[in-house]
């Protein structure tokens, strides 16, 4: 199944994307406020899929939202998880951790409020950062929760997959010991276009690509992850109970703007497309942040 959250006729709905990829059939969920999260909770409890609540709608006629518009808590993210990406940033972001590549994953989080849909403008707040970068990533959506999940059972906890652009303010990321500040600016987590359930995609073998204004910048396969999906689930659940709907962004391949020589940062008008085989693509324009300094919005 491909589960989408969308706006139609002024209200949020949850539905299934049809096989043709051109239509979405709305479902009769009790409360669509949480988007696909309400469906994940329901299915994890063993309840049946709700019935359709109406005719299939053309996707072109609805406004897609992030499948989980506001995750229940921070988005888990993994840093330095492709060997080539570890190499391209070994003298900058990973300078102090290069020796630990084979030891433990780097795990940080993004606040839930920075999640936005495909098609939403991502704001470049130049008063705070002048080094904003893209990161194409496969994201795992947890189904059945659990604590101390063993690697051998980890994939049975995967509900499905979606796409995340882990947008990053490199200067802010670099100057703080922890990364969350530089990763969590408003609008810094484009997510979507929908969730593909685990029975329809092998997330351990799929191609991840990123294009900036049509130019390919990243192209890799999740087979090349340093820490594979079961290891990431095992790691994140050590002593912490994972919850249904938790999102784990699995790291980005080589080809980020910071890794170019000289580095290239995102500018007003740039369009970033992240594409993953078996899911689809998200595309977001980057625009100068119009909010005044000290303003409320
Ligand atoms: Mg990342």
PDB file of C-alpha atoms and ligand atoms in Angstrom, residues 77-79 108 135 137 166 168 183 249 251-252, ligand 1:
ATOM      1  CA  UNK A  77      18.385  10.674  12.088  1.00  0.00           C
ATOM      2  CA  UNK A  78      21.626   8.873  11.364  1.00  0.00           C
ATOM      3  CA  UNK A  79      24.791  10.703  10.389  1.00  0.00           C
ATOM      4  CA  UNK A 108      20.696  12.892  16.307  1.00  0.00           C
ATOM      5  CA  UNK A 135      20.639  15.427   2.245  1.00  0.00           C
ATOM      6  CA  UNK A 137      17.574   9.941   2.667  1.00  0.00           C
ATOM      7  CA  UNK A 166      17.516  16.140   5.935  1.00  0.00           C
ATOM      8  CA  UNK A 168      21.133  21.059   7.203  1.00  0.00           C
ATOM      9  CA  UNK A 183      19.131  20.296  11.510  1.00  0.00           C
ATOM     10  CA  UNK A 249      16.124   8.849   8.540  1.00  0.00           C
ATOM     11  CA  UNK A 251      21.671   8.828   6.428  1.00  0.00           C
ATOM     12  CA  UNK A 252      22.678  10.484   3.185  1.00  0.00           C
TER      13      UNK A 252
HETATM   14 MG1  LIG B   1      21.287  13.296   7.294  1.00  0.00          MG
END
